Coordinates of C-alpha atoms in Angstrom, one line a residue:
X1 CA 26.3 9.4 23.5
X2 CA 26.0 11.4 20.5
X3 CA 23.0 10.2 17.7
X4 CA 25.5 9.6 15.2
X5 CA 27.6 7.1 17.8
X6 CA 24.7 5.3 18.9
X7 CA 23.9 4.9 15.2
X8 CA 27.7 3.8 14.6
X9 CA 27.7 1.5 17.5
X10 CA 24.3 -0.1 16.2
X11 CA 25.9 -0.8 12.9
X12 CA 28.9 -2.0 14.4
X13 CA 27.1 -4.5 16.5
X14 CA 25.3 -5.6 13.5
X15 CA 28.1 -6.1 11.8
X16 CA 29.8 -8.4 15.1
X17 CA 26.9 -10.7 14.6
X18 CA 27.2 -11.2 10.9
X19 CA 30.6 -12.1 11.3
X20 CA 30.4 -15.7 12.5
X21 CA 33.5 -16.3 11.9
X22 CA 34.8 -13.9 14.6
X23 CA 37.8 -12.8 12.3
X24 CA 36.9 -8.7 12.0
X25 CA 36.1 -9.3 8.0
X26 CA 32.7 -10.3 6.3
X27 CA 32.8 -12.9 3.5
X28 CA 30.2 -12.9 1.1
X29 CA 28.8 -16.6 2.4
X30 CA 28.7 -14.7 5.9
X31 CA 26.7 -12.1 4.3
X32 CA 24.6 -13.9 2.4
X33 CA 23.7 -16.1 5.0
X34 CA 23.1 -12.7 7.3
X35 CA 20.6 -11.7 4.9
X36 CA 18.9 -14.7 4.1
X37 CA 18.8 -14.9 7.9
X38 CA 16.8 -11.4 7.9
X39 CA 14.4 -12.7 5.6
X40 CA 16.1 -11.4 2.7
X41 CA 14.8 -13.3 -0.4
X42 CA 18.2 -12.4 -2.9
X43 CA 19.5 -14.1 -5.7
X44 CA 23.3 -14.6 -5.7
X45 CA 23.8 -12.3 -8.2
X46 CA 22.1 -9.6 -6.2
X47 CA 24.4 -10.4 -2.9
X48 CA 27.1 -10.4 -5.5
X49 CA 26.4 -6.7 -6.2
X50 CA 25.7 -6.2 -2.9
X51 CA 28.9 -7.1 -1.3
X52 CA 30.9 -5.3 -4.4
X53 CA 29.0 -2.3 -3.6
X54 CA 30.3 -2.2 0.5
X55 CA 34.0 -3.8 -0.3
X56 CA 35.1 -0.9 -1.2
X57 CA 38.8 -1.6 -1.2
X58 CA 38.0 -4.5 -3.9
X59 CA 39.6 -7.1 -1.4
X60 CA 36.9 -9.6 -1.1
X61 CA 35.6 -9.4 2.7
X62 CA 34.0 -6.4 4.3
X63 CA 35.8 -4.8 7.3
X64 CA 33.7 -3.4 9.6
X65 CA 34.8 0.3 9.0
X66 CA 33.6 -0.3 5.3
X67 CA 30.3 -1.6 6.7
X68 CA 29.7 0.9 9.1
X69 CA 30.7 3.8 6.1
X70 CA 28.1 2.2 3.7
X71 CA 25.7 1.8 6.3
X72 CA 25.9 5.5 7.6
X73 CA 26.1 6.6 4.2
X74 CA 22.5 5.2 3.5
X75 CA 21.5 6.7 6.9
X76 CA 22.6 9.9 5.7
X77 CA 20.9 9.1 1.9
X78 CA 17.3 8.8 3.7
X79 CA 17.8 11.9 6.0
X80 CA 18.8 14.2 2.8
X81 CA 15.4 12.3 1.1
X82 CA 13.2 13.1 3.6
X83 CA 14.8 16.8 3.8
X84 CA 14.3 16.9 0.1
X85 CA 10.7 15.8 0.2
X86 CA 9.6 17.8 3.4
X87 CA 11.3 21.3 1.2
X88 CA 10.1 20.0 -2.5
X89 CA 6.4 21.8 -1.7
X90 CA 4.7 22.5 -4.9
X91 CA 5.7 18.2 -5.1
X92 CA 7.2 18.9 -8.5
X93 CA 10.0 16.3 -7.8
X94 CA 12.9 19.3 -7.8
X95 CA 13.6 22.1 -5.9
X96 CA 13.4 25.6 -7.0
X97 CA 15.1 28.5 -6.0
X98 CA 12.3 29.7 -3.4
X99 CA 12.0 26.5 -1.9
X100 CA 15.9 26.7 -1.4
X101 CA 15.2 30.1 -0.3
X102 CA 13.2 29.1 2.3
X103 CA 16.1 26.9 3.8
X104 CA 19.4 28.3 2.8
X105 CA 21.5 29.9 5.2
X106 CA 21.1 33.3 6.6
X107 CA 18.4 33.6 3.7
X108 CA 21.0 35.4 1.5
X109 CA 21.0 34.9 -2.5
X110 CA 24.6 33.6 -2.2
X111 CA 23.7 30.9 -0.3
X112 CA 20.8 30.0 -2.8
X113 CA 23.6 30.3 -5.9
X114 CA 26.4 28.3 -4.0
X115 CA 23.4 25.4 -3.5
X116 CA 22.4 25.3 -7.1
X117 CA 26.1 25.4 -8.4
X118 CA 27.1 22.3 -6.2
X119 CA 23.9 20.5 -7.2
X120 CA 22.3 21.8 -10.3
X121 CA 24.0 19.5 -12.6
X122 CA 22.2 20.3 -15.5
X123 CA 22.2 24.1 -15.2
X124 CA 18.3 24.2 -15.2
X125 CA 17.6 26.3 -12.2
X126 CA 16.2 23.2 -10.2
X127 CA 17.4 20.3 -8.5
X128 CA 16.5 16.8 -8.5
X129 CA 16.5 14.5 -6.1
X130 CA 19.3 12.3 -7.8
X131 CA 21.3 15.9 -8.2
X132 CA 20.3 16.4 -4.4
X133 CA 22.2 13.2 -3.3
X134 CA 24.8 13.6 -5.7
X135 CA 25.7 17.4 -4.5
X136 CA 25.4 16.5 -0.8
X137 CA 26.9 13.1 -0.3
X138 CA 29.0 13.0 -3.3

């Protein structure tokens, strides 16, 4: 089994036991109560935005395919982090050309132009974490 389907079949079991109500869809009391069950010390309004932010169809319950997206997706969020960080290393907080150098495909200049045009969002000849993300996981 691949990483990423051990990672999907973690998530999915996760989401099996939140769902107490056996019904394939999460309400927000069954995820609230999954958090608070975690140790999770939320205010409603924080589940609120919470469960808004994985119901991504706007239908008020969570399938599991939007739980397992939103939960891969942040999987993916700290992997590009910690790529950022370990290739940010004068620690200035953006990567610059060299340091994109030093990664980029096949070395080449094109490869170093196509990266800062996806993610250089403020045409400054670096890129930010934030712009990182943003140009990598949309």
């Amino acid at each position: 089994m691949s990483k990423v389907d051990e990672t999907r079949q973690k998530w999915s079991e996760t989401f099996d036991s939140f769902d107490t109500s056996g019904n394939g869809q999460l309400t927000i009391q069954e995820l609230k109560e999954a958090l608070k069950g975690m140790g999770a010390n939320l205010t409603d309004q924080e589940i609120v935005t919470i469960f808004s932010d994985i119901d991504g169809d706007g239908s008020k319950s969570i399938s599991k395919d939007e739980f397992i997206r939103e939960m891969t997706k942040k999987n993916r969020q700290d992997a590009f982090r910690e790529f950022f960080a370990a290739n940010d290393t004068d620690g200035s907080g953006a990567l610059t050309a060299d340091e994109i150098r030093k990664f980029a495909s096949e070395d080449s200049e094109a490869s170093v132009e196509e990266i800062l045009a996806q993610c250089d969002a403020n045409s400054d000849g670096k890129i930010t974490l934030e712009e990182f993300l943003k140009g990598i996981d949309g």
